[in-house]
Short mmCIF file of C-alpha atoms in Angstrom, two decimals:
data_model
loop_
_atom_site.label_atom_id
_atom_site.label_comp_id
_atom_site.label_asym_id
_atom_site.label_seq_id
_atom_site.Cartn_x
_atom_site.Cartn_y
_atom_site.Cartn_z
CA MET B 790 -28.23 57.97 66.69
CA THR B 791 -26.95 59.78 63.57
CA TYR B 792 -28.36 63.11 62.48
CA GLY B 793 -30.05 61.56 59.42
CA ALA B 794 -31.66 58.83 61.56
CA TYR B 795 -32.87 61.46 64.02
CA MET B 796 -34.51 63.51 61.24
CA MET B 797 -36.11 60.39 59.74
CA ASP B 798 -37.52 59.45 63.16
CA ARG B 799 -39.03 62.90 63.54
CA LEU B 800 -40.43 62.72 59.99
CA ILE B 801 -42.16 59.38 60.57
CA GLY B 802 -43.60 60.64 63.85
CA PHE B 803 -44.92 63.75 62.13
CA VAL B 804 -46.71 61.76 59.40
CA VAL B 805 -48.22 59.30 61.89
CA LEU B 806 -49.48 62.20 64.01
CA LEU B 807 -51.18 63.88 61.06
CA PHE B 808 -53.05 60.78 59.99
CA ALA B 809 -53.93 59.83 63.58
CA LEU B 810 -55.47 63.25 64.15
CA ALA B 811 -57.42 62.92 60.92
CA LEU B 812 -59.14 59.67 61.98
CA PRO B 813 -61.45 61.11 64.70
CA ALA B 814 -62.91 63.57 62.21
CA THR B 815 -63.76 60.76 59.82
CA ALA B 816 -65.26 58.61 62.57
CA GLN B 817 -67.40 61.47 63.81
CA ASP B 818 -68.64 62.12 60.28
CA ALA B 819 -69.97 58.57 59.99
CA THR B 820 -72.32 59.02 62.99
CA ARG B 821 -74.17 62.00 61.50
CA PHE B 822 -77.00 61.98 58.96
CA TYR B 823 -75.80 63.06 55.55
CA HIS B 824 -77.43 62.83 52.10
CA MET B 825 -75.66 64.20 49.03
CA VAL B 826 -77.82 65.03 45.99
CA ARG B 827 -76.11 63.64 42.89
CA SER B 828 -78.64 64.33 40.13
CA ALA B 829 -81.50 66.71 39.40
CA ILE B 830 -83.88 67.93 36.71
CA VAL B 831 -82.92 71.30 35.18
CA CYS B 832 -85.31 73.61 33.31
CA PRO B 833 -84.78 77.05 31.75
CA ALA B 834 -86.80 79.76 33.46
CA ASN B 835 -89.68 81.41 31.62
CA GLY B 836 -90.67 84.15 34.02
CA ALA B 837 -90.93 83.78 37.78
CA ALA B 838 -93.43 80.87 37.73
CA MET B 839 -92.23 77.38 38.57
CA PRO B 840 -92.06 75.29 35.36
CA ASP B 841 -93.44 71.86 34.56
CA PHE B 842 -90.43 69.65 35.31
CA ASN B 843 -91.90 66.93 33.12
CA GLY B 844 -91.83 69.23 30.06
CA PRO B 845 -89.64 68.57 27.00
CA GLN B 846 -87.40 71.56 27.78
CA CYS B 847 -86.29 70.00 31.06
CA LYS B 848 -83.36 67.59 31.29
CA ALA B 849 -81.98 65.27 33.97
CA GLN B 850 -78.37 66.12 34.83
CA ASN B 851 -75.70 65.28 37.34
CA THR B 852 -75.38 68.16 39.78
CA ASP B 853 -71.76 68.87 38.79
CA ARG B 854 -73.08 69.67 35.28
CA ILE B 855 -75.67 72.22 36.39
CA ASP B 856 -74.78 75.61 34.91
CA PRO B 857 -76.65 78.80 35.92
CA GLN B 858 -74.06 81.15 34.35
CA ASN B 859 -75.56 84.04 32.37
CA ARG B 860 -79.09 82.66 32.63
CA VAL B 861 -81.90 81.79 35.05
CA ILE B 862 -82.74 78.11 35.66
CA TRP B 863 -84.96 75.94 37.83
CA VAL B 864 -83.54 72.83 39.50
CA ARG B 865 -85.52 70.05 41.17
CA ALA B 866 -84.13 67.11 43.15
CA THR B 867 -85.66 64.42 45.36
CA VAL B 868 -84.45 63.34 48.80
CA ASP B 869 -85.67 60.14 50.43
CA LEU B 870 -85.78 60.47 54.24
CA SER B 871 -86.38 57.57 56.58
CA GLU B 872 -88.87 57.65 59.45
CA ASP B 873 -85.99 57.59 61.95
CA VAL B 874 -84.46 60.75 60.51
CA VAL B 875 -87.81 62.57 60.48
CA GLN B 876 -88.54 61.65 64.10
CA GLN B 877 -85.14 62.79 65.41
CA ALA B 878 -85.08 65.95 67.47
CA LYS B 879 -82.05 67.26 65.62
CA PRO B 880 -83.06 69.86 63.02
CA LEU B 881 -82.14 69.33 59.39
CA ALA B 882 -80.46 71.90 57.16
CA LEU B 883 -80.03 72.26 53.42
CA TYR B 884 -76.45 73.03 52.34
CA LEU B 885 -75.89 74.58 48.92
CA GLY B 886 -72.60 75.61 47.32
CA ALA B 887 -72.73 77.25 43.89
CA LEU B 888 -71.69 80.37 42.01
CA ALA B 889 -75.24 81.70 41.85
CA SER B 890 -77.92 83.56 43.71
CA SER B 891 -80.86 81.32 44.53
CA GLU B 892 -84.32 80.81 46.00
CA ILE B 893 -84.88 77.50 47.83
CA TYR B 894 -88.12 75.56 48.18
CA TRP B 895 -88.78 72.40 50.23
CA ASN B 896 -91.83 70.39 49.17
CA GLY B 897 -93.13 73.53 47.46
CA GLU B 898 -92.65 75.75 50.54
CA ARG B 899 -90.14 78.59 50.22
CA ILE B 900 -87.61 78.17 53.06
CA GLY B 901 -85.21 80.95 52.16
CA ALA B 902 -83.08 82.77 49.60
CA ASN B 903 -79.42 83.41 48.90
CA GLY B 904 -79.35 86.84 47.26
CA ALA B 905 -82.06 87.25 44.64
CA PRO B 906 -82.01 85.67 41.16
CA GLY B 907 -82.62 88.14 38.35
CA ASN B 908 -82.86 88.12 34.57
CA SER B 909 -79.81 90.38 34.16
CA ARG B 910 -76.77 91.69 35.98
CA GLN B 911 -78.75 94.76 37.05
CA THR B 912 -81.71 92.87 38.51
CA GLU B 913 -79.77 90.05 40.20
CA LYS B 914 -78.78 90.50 43.84
CA VAL B 915 -75.51 88.65 44.43
CA GLY B 916 -75.64 85.75 46.89
CA LEU B 917 -73.01 83.89 48.90
CA LEU B 918 -70.98 81.02 47.50
CA ASP B 919 -72.03 78.72 50.37
CA VAL B 920 -75.33 78.85 52.19
CA ALA B 921 -77.05 76.73 54.85
CA LEU B 922 -80.80 76.97 55.47
CA PHE B 923 -82.80 75.32 58.25
CA VAL B 924 -85.57 73.04 57.00
CA PRO B 925 -88.76 73.52 59.05
CA HIS B 926 -89.60 70.33 60.91
CA THR B 927 -93.22 70.66 59.78
CA ALA B 928 -92.15 70.59 56.12
CA VAL B 929 -90.18 67.34 56.45
CA LYS B 930 -91.89 64.02 55.77
CA ALA B 931 -90.86 60.41 55.57
CA GLY B 932 -90.24 59.22 52.01
CA ASP B 933 -89.59 61.47 49.01
CA ASN B 934 -89.07 65.18 49.65
CA THR B 935 -88.58 67.60 46.74
CA ILE B 936 -86.01 70.37 46.72
CA THR B 937 -86.55 73.13 44.17
CA LEU B 938 -84.07 75.87 43.37
CA ARG B 939 -84.35 78.99 41.22
CA MET B 940 -80.80 80.06 40.32
CA ALA B 941 -79.03 82.78 38.34
CA ASN B 942 -75.44 83.94 37.79
CA PHE B 943 -74.68 87.19 35.93
CA HIS B 944 -71.69 88.39 37.98
CA SER B 945 -68.90 85.86 37.34
CA LEU B 946 -65.66 87.32 36.04
CA ILE B 947 -65.12 84.35 33.71
CA LYS B 948 -67.16 81.30 32.77
CA LEU B 949 -66.36 78.26 34.90
CA ARG B 950 -66.50 74.61 33.93
CA SER B 951 -68.39 73.52 37.09
CA PRO B 952 -70.12 76.41 38.88
CA PHE B 953 -72.43 74.08 40.89
CA HIS B 954 -70.44 72.47 43.70
CA TYR B 955 -72.77 70.59 46.06
CA LEU B 956 -76.26 70.17 47.42
CA TYR B 957 -76.84 67.99 50.47
CA ILE B 958 -79.05 67.53 53.53
CA ALA B 959 -77.56 66.99 56.98
CA HIS B 960 -78.13 67.77 60.63
CA ALA B 961 -77.79 71.50 61.21
CA ALA B 962 -74.35 72.72 62.35
CA PRO B 963 -72.55 76.08 62.58
CA TYR B 964 -71.11 77.54 59.37
CA GLY B 965 -68.18 75.47 58.10
CA ALA B 966 -68.35 72.92 60.93
CA ARG B 967 -68.88 69.97 58.58
CA HIS B 968 -66.36 71.10 55.97
CA VAL B 969 -63.59 71.94 58.43
CA GLN B 970 -63.28 68.25 59.34
CA HIS B 971 -62.20 67.60 55.76
CA TYR B 972 -59.36 70.13 56.10
CA ILE B 973 -58.08 69.14 59.58
CA PRO B 974 -55.06 67.12 58.31
CA ALA B 975 -54.09 69.96 55.96
CA LEU B 976 -54.58 72.67 58.60
CA LEU B 977 -52.21 70.82 60.92
CA THR B 978 -49.39 71.61 58.48
CA SER B 979 -49.95 75.38 58.58
CA GLY B 980 -47.58 75.85 61.53
CA ALA B 981 -44.85 73.92 59.71
CA PHE B 982 -45.18 76.19 56.66
CA VAL B 983 -45.01 79.38 58.75
CA LEU B 984 -41.96 78.19 60.72
CA ALA B 985 -40.17 76.96 57.58
CA ALA B 986 -40.81 80.23 55.74
CA LEU B 987 -39.51 82.29 58.68
CA TYR B 988 -36.50 80.06 59.42
CA PHE B 989 -35.20 79.67 55.88
CA GLY B 990 -36.04 83.29 55.07
CA MET B 991 -33.92 84.50 58.00
CA ILE B 992 -30.91 82.25 57.38
CA SER B 993 -30.83 83.20 53.67
CA PHE B 994 -31.23 86.95 54.28
CA GLY B 995 -28.14 88.84 53.15
CA LYS B 996 -26.36 85.69 51.94
CA ASP B 997 -25.38 84.84 48.39
CA ASP B 998 -24.69 81.13 48.67
CA GLU B 999 -24.58 78.91 45.60
CA VAL B 1000 -27.64 77.05 46.89
CA SER B 1001 -29.75 79.58 48.74
CA ALA B 1002 -32.28 78.48 51.32
CA VAL B 1003 -34.53 81.30 50.16
CA PHE B 1004 -36.18 78.91 47.68
CA ILE B 1005 -37.23 76.56 50.50
CA ALA B 1006 -38.62 79.63 52.27
CA THR B 1007 -40.68 80.57 49.19
CA MET B 1008 -41.88 76.96 48.85
CA ALA B 1009 -43.19 77.08 52.42
CA LEU B 1010 -44.62 80.56 51.88
CA PHE B 1011 -46.56 79.60 48.74
CA ALA B 1012 -47.77 76.32 50.30
CA GLY B 1013 -48.97 78.22 53.37
CA LEU B 1014 -50.73 80.85 51.25
CA GLN B 1015 -52.33 78.14 49.13
CA LEU B 1016 -53.63 76.47 52.30
CA PHE B 1017 -54.97 79.83 53.49
CA PHE B 1018 -56.91 80.44 50.27
CA GLU B 1019 -58.05 76.80 50.09
CA SER B 1020 -59.49 76.81 53.62
CA LEU B 1021 -60.79 80.39 53.47
CA ARG B 1022 -64.10 79.11 52.15
CA VAL B 1023 -64.63 77.07 55.32
CA PHE B 1024 -64.19 79.95 57.74
CA VAL B 1025 -65.35 83.08 55.89
CA PRO B 1026 -68.64 83.39 53.96
CA TYR B 1027 -68.17 85.51 50.84
CA ALA B 1028 -70.14 86.52 47.73
CA TYR B 1029 -69.83 84.06 44.87
CA PRO B 1030 -68.02 86.47 42.42
CA TRP B 1031 -64.99 86.37 44.76
CA GLN B 1032 -64.62 82.65 44.08
CA ILE B 1033 -62.83 83.40 40.80
CA TRP B 1034 -60.17 85.42 42.59
CA ARG B 1035 -59.78 82.69 45.21
CA LEU B 1036 -59.24 80.06 42.51
CA LEU B 1037 -56.73 82.28 40.71
CA ALA B 1038 -54.85 82.75 43.99
CA ILE B 1039 -54.74 78.98 44.61
CA SER B 1040 -53.39 78.28 41.11
CA GLY B 1041 -50.89 81.14 41.43
CA CYS B 1042 -49.61 79.78 44.76
CA ALA B 1043 -49.26 76.30 43.23
CA ALA B 1044 -47.22 77.86 40.41
CA GLY B 1045 -45.01 79.70 42.92
CA PHE B 1046 -44.47 76.53 44.95
CA SER B 1047 -43.64 74.51 41.83
CA ILE B 1048 -41.16 77.02 40.41
CA SER B 1049 -39.46 77.45 43.80
CA MET B 1050 -39.15 73.67 44.20
CA VAL B 1051 -37.62 73.16 40.75
CA VAL B 1052 -35.22 76.12 41.07
CA TYR B 1053 -33.97 74.91 44.45
CA LEU B 1054 -33.52 71.29 43.35
CA ALA B 1055 -31.79 72.32 40.12
CA LYS B 1056 -29.43 74.72 41.91
CA ARG B 1057 -28.76 72.10 44.57
CA PHE B 1058 -28.11 69.04 42.37
CA LEU B 1059 -27.59 70.26 38.75
CA PRO B 1060 -26.48 73.90 39.08
CA GLN B 1061 -25.09 74.08 35.55
CA ARG B 1062 -28.59 73.46 34.09
CA TRP B 1063 -30.87 75.23 36.57
CA ARG B 1064 -31.96 77.83 34.01
CA PHE B 1065 -33.10 75.12 31.61
CA PHE B 1066 -35.22 73.33 34.22
CA SER B 1067 -36.63 76.60 35.55
CA SER B 1068 -37.63 77.69 32.05
CA ALA B 1069 -39.27 74.31 31.40
CA THR B 1070 -41.34 74.65 34.58
CA LEU B 1071 -42.34 78.21 33.70
CA GLY B 1072 -43.46 76.96 30.28
CA LEU B 1073 -45.62 74.26 31.91
CA VAL B 1074 -47.23 76.91 34.13
CA CYS B 1075 -48.11 78.99 31.06
CA ILE B 1076 -49.60 75.93 29.34
CA ALA B 1077 -51.61 75.08 32.48
CA PHE B 1078 -53.55 78.35 32.33
CA LEU B 1079 -54.90 77.32 28.93
CA ILE B 1080 -56.50 74.20 30.43
CA PRO B 1081 -60.21 74.52 31.37
CA GLY B 1082 -61.10 74.10 35.04
CA PHE B 1083 -59.06 75.59 37.88
CA ASP B 1084 -58.58 72.25 39.65
CA TYR B 1085 -57.16 70.79 36.45
CA LYS B 1086 -54.90 73.83 36.02
CA THR B 1087 -53.52 73.47 39.53
CA LEU B 1088 -53.09 69.70 39.28
CA PHE B 1089 -51.28 70.06 35.94
CA ILE B 1090 -48.89 72.64 37.42
CA LEU B 1091 -48.00 70.43 40.39
CA PHE B 1092 -47.81 67.26 38.28
CA GLY B 1093 -45.61 68.91 35.65
CA ALA B 1094 -43.27 70.35 38.30
CA SER B 1095 -42.94 66.96 39.99
CA CYS B 1096 -42.00 65.41 36.63
CA VAL B 1097 -39.29 68.07 36.12
CA ALA B 1098 -38.08 67.51 39.69
CA LEU B 1099 -37.78 63.76 39.08
CA GLY B 1100 -35.76 64.50 35.94
CA ILE B 1101 -33.39 66.62 38.03
CA LEU B 1102 -32.93 64.03 40.78
CA VAL B 1103 -32.50 60.75 38.86
CA LEU B 1104 -28.84 61.16 37.87
CA PRO B 1105 -27.67 62.59 41.25
CA ALA B 1106 -29.47 59.72 43.00
CA ILE B 1107 -27.76 57.15 40.74
CA THR B 1108 -24.35 58.70 41.50
CA ASN B 1109 -25.26 58.78 45.21
CA ALA B 1110 -24.96 62.55 45.57
CA PRO B 1111 -25.55 63.60 49.21
CA GLY B 1112 -29.26 64.10 49.91
CA ALA B 1113 -30.38 63.13 46.39
CA ARG B 1114 -31.95 59.75 47.21
CA ALA B 1115 -34.05 60.96 50.15
CA THR B 1116 -35.26 63.91 48.09
CA LEU B 1117 -36.04 61.63 45.13
CA LEU B 1118 -38.12 59.40 47.42
CA ALA B 1119 -40.14 62.37 48.71
CA VAL B 1120 -40.75 63.80 45.22
CA SER B 1121 -41.72 60.32 43.93
CA ALA B 1122 -44.33 60.00 46.69
CA PHE B 1123 -45.60 63.47 45.74
CA PHE B 1124 -45.84 62.38 42.08
CA VAL B 1125 -47.61 59.08 42.82
CA LEU B 1126 -50.13 60.68 45.17
CA ILE B 1127 -51.23 63.10 42.45
CA LEU B 1128 -52.05 60.11 40.23
CA ILE B 1129 -53.94 58.02 42.81
CA ASP B 1130 -55.63 60.73 44.90
CA ARG B 1131 -56.73 63.39 42.42
CA GLN B 1132 -60.10 63.90 44.15
CA SER B 1133 -58.70 65.16 47.45
CA PHE B 1134 -55.08 65.94 46.56
CA LEU B 1135 -55.59 69.71 46.37
CA ASP B 1136 -57.71 69.77 49.56
CA ARG B 1137 -55.52 67.66 51.86
CA SER B 1138 -52.81 65.44 50.38
CA PHE B 1139 -50.87 68.26 48.74
CA TYR B 1140 -50.24 70.00 52.07
CA LEU B 1141 -49.18 66.80 53.82
CA MET B 1142 -46.74 65.95 51.03
CA ALA B 1143 -45.49 69.54 50.78
CA ALA B 1144 -44.75 69.52 54.53
CA ILE B 1145 -42.91 66.20 54.23
CA LEU B 1146 -40.91 67.42 51.22
CA ILE B 1147 -39.93 70.62 53.03
CA MET B 1148 -38.80 68.56 56.04
CA VAL B 1149 -36.62 66.39 53.78
CA LEU B 1150 -35.13 69.52 52.21
CA PHE B 1151 -34.62 70.95 55.68
CA ALA B 1152 -32.57 67.89 56.67
CA ASP B 1153 -30.57 68.12 53.45
CA GLN B 1154 -30.01 71.84 53.92
CA ALA B 1155 -28.85 71.25 57.50
CA ARG B 1156 -26.24 68.72 56.30
CA LEU B 1157 -25.18 71.11 53.53
CA LEU B 1158 -24.80 74.03 55.94
CA GLN B 1159 -22.75 71.86 58.29
CA ARG B 1160 -20.39 70.94 55.47
CA ILE B 1161 -20.07 74.57 54.31
CA THR B 1162 -19.40 75.68 57.90
CA ARG B 1163 -16.64 73.10 58.28
CA GLU B 1164 -15.05 74.13 54.97
CA ARG B 1165 -15.17 77.81 55.89
CA HIS B 1166 -13.64 77.06 59.27
CA ASP B 1167 -10.81 75.10 57.64
CA LEU B 1168 -10.27 77.91 55.14
CA GLN B 1169 -10.07 80.48 57.92
CA ILE B 1170 -7.45 78.37 59.72
CA ARG B 1171 -5.37 78.09 56.55
CA ALA B 1172 -5.76 81.81 55.83
CA LYS B 1173 -4.57 82.72 59.33
CA ALA B 1174 -1.58 80.43 58.98
CA LEU B 1175 -0.70 81.98 55.61
CA SER B 1176 -1.08 85.51 57.01
CA LYS B 1177 1.18 84.63 59.90
CA ALA B 1178 3.78 83.17 57.57
CA LEU B 1179 3.67 86.18 55.26
CA ALA B 1180 3.89 88.59 58.19
CA GLN B 1181 6.91 86.70 59.58
CA SER B 1182 8.63 86.66 56.21
CA THR B 1183 7.97 90.39 55.86
CA LYS B 1184 9.44 90.99 59.31
CA ASP B 1185 12.56 88.94 58.56
CA GLU B 1186 13.34 90.50 55.19
CA PRO B 1187 15.50 93.61 54.93
CA LYS B 1188 13.37 96.64 54.19
CA SER B 1189 15.26 97.77 51.10
CA THR B 1190 13.69 100.84 49.51
CA ARG B 1191 16.14 101.23 46.61
CA LEU B 1192 17.24 98.78 43.98
CA ALA B 1193 20.67 99.06 42.39
CA ILE B 1194 20.58 98.11 38.72
CA LYS B 1195 23.40 97.94 36.24
CA THR B 1196 22.85 98.81 32.60
CA ARG B 1197 25.75 99.09 30.11
CA GLY B 1198 28.35 99.51 32.83
CA LEU B 1199 26.43 102.15 34.75
CA THR B 1200 24.69 101.71 38.12
CA ASP B 1201 21.32 103.39 38.73
CA TYR B 1202 19.20 103.40 41.88
CA ILE B 1203 15.41 103.07 41.64
CA GLU B 1204 12.91 103.36 44.48
CA THR B 1205 11.27 99.94 44.76
CA ASN B 1206 7.82 101.42 45.39
CA THR B 1207 7.92 102.90 41.88
CA ILE B 1208 8.46 99.51 40.22
CA ALA B 1209 5.31 97.94 38.74
CA ARG B 1210 6.72 94.70 37.36
CA LEU B 1211 9.76 92.79 36.15
CA SER B 1212 9.60 90.37 33.22
CA GLY B 1213 12.25 87.90 32.13
CA ALA B 1214 13.20 88.08 28.43
CA ASP B 1215 15.95 85.79 27.14
CA ASP B 1216 19.23 86.82 28.85
CA TYR B 1217 17.98 90.03 30.43
CA VAL B 1218 15.14 91.38 32.57
CA GLU B 1219 12.73 94.16 31.58
CA LEU B 1220 11.83 96.43 34.51
CA THR B 1221 8.71 98.61 34.13
CA THR B 1222 7.90 101.48 36.47
CA ILE B 1223 4.43 102.72 37.36
CA GLY B 1224 5.13 105.70 35.14
CA GLY B 1225 5.60 103.46 32.13
CA LYS B 1226 9.39 103.71 31.82
CA THR B 1227 11.29 100.51 31.05
CA PHE B 1228 14.86 99.41 31.82
CA LEU B 1229 16.75 96.41 30.51
CA LEU B 1230 18.77 94.81 33.30
CA ASP B 1231 21.78 92.54 32.96
CA ASP B 1232 20.56 90.26 35.73
CA SER B 1233 18.26 87.30 36.33
CA LEU B 1234 14.81 87.21 37.91
CA ASN B 1235 16.08 84.81 40.56
CA ALA B 1236 18.82 87.21 41.65
CA LEU B 1237 16.52 90.25 41.59
CA GLN B 1238 13.80 88.45 43.56
CA LYS B 1239 16.21 88.00 46.49
CA ARG B 1240 16.90 91.75 46.60
CA LEU B 1241 13.26 92.90 46.42
CA PRO B 1242 11.01 93.50 49.48
CA SER B 1243 8.07 91.22 50.32
CA SER B 1244 5.56 93.34 48.39
CA PHE B 1245 6.96 91.77 45.21
CA LEU B 1246 5.53 88.38 44.28
CA ARG B 1247 6.72 86.04 41.57
CA VAL B 1248 3.37 85.06 40.04
CA HIS B 1249 4.91 83.28 37.07
CA ARG B 1250 8.31 81.90 36.17
CA SER B 1251 8.77 84.90 33.84
CA HIS B 1252 7.06 87.64 35.88
CA ILE B 1253 7.42 89.43 39.22
CA ILE B 1254 4.82 92.04 40.14
CA ASN B 1255 4.59 94.66 42.88
CA MET B 1256 1.31 93.75 44.63
CA PRO B 1257 0.33 97.30 45.76
CA HIS B 1258 0.09 98.21 42.05
CA VAL B 1259 -2.34 95.37 41.21
CA GLN B 1260 -5.83 96.59 40.35
CA GLN B 1261 -7.59 93.24 39.95
CA LEU B 1262 -7.07 89.48 39.91
CA LYS B 1263 -8.95 87.46 37.31
CA MET B 1264 -9.29 83.95 38.70
CA PRO B 1265 -11.74 81.93 36.54
CA ALA B 1266 -12.42 78.29 37.43
CA ARG B 1267 -11.07 77.37 34.01
CA GLY B 1268 -8.80 79.25 31.67
CA LEU B 1269 -5.88 81.64 32.11
CA ARG B 1270 -5.53 83.51 35.41
CA MET B 1271 -4.40 87.12 35.09
CA ALA B 1272 -3.22 89.95 37.37
CA VAL B 1273 -4.42 93.33 36.03
CA LEU B 1274 -2.11 96.20 36.98
CA LYS B 1275 -3.33 99.75 37.52
CA SER B 1276 -1.66 100.64 34.23
CA GLY B 1277 -3.96 98.15 32.49
CA ASP B 1278 -1.22 95.61 31.74
CA GLU B 1279 -2.26 91.99 32.27
CA ILE B 1280 0.30 89.56 33.73
CA PRO B 1281 -0.27 85.78 33.69
CA VAL B 1282 -0.54 84.06 37.08
CA SER B 1283 0.42 80.41 37.41
CA ARG B 1284 -1.98 77.97 39.05
CA ARG B 1285 0.57 77.30 41.81
CA GLN B 1286 0.80 80.97 42.80
CA ALA B 1287 -2.93 81.84 42.47
CA ALA B 1288 -3.86 81.38 46.16
CA ARG B 1289 -0.78 83.30 47.36
CA ALA B 1290 -1.54 86.13 44.94
CA VAL B 1291 -5.06 86.49 46.35
CA LYS B 1292 -3.76 86.63 49.92
CA SER B 1293 -0.92 89.00 49.05
CA LEU B 1294 -3.35 91.39 47.40
CA GLU B 1295 -5.34 91.53 50.65
CA ILE B 1296 -2.18 92.33 52.65
CA PHE B 1297 -0.52 94.81 50.26
CA ALA B 1298 -3.65 96.71 49.24
CA ALA B 1299 -2.32 100.25 49.84
CA PRO B 1300 -1.34 101.84 46.50
CA GLN B 1301 1.90 103.71 45.97
CA GLU B 1302 1.47 107.01 44.16
CA ASN B 1303 5.10 107.93 43.32
CA ALA B 1304 6.11 107.50 39.70
CA LEU B 1305 9.56 107.46 38.20
#
């Protein structure tokens, strides 16, 4: 079995396991009594007395449109209970989720309170975001039962589009027990996010690779943090003003995940344009925070990032770039699921798809690291062979320390370690010392090269340089390559001699300080 087939087999098994584990929770849910209140009558409060819900000031509304922000309201809903439900021994509970403090009445009998509604910020006592109250068995009757709420919200940081989340009746259960079933598939991915963040964080630490795995680590980190904040409501009861901060954290994590995904994919498949795609994603994130509703903000961020990611991957997939098609398939599934599963995408589907995408990127990164490792190994073998050859040539050459030069019938002797460079010019050679003196020699570069020690390298057909006196090599991918001497002179380096110049500079790094 190939490595890619092995990873695909593990991926399919992982997805099947997640959905198989999610099925028992759904089946168990179907056996329990559950009645969601979808509509209610809403009246403004005039004092503490319960209003006439048939009055002209009262309006029928869907529960997701109920708004107690910066005011006090009364809400009345009706629940029809069958005789079987009333006769069951299991106690019933009222579950309420809203950014408001509240008083709750069942058939006119007060059964509890969540904080204390008030007419101002000073008089309101802040309640919890989610509350569950037992309904006394004596207050329950077969047929229509009325639920009445007095609600107020004067402590929200900002005004929300939908501050009323749910109101339903069900068999009593511990805090969060019913809601946690909804998050089971998503919670199963938490371990994958933690392991991915740790693994890719460690392998990218201290490295400066062209495509760094650190962006996969940040993807996993932000997805894991988003799951933490998303599921926090299920496990920890908190006052409703903290809901704003939780929503901001979820949107911020979605933005971090999206930017990390786009930066990684752009650096991996279109590195020359990664700044453009990253800037586009950052612009979409800024636009998203102008959209009303935190769920819509978060969905827009993830949807926009997936569109940018698809734009990155299309051309590499067409040209069959390694890893591009598998990644395109995963991002396409991510994109499609946002469109067809908007209701539960942020609660469950996002985390499943994020885990699958990270696994695909993990497989691609593994293949990439294998290729880089092989290339580095081959480079090390070639470098050792070159070093051995250079060392042997150095050993075989005579260690001449003086060069005899003839100028105008006279013979001078120059210490070779004081020579910086030799340049061919027409029928003579110009010799330059490290002190800046020049000599015109009646000789050829070819003849002089045979008499010079191995520290001299012919980097160009017209130039020989003494490598210990090289300060820097400029080796751009395109354009003219130059050797910068310690004197500041720049000598052209031919493409053929570039690799040897780099290796020679490593060998002959010790500078010579004598000057002529």
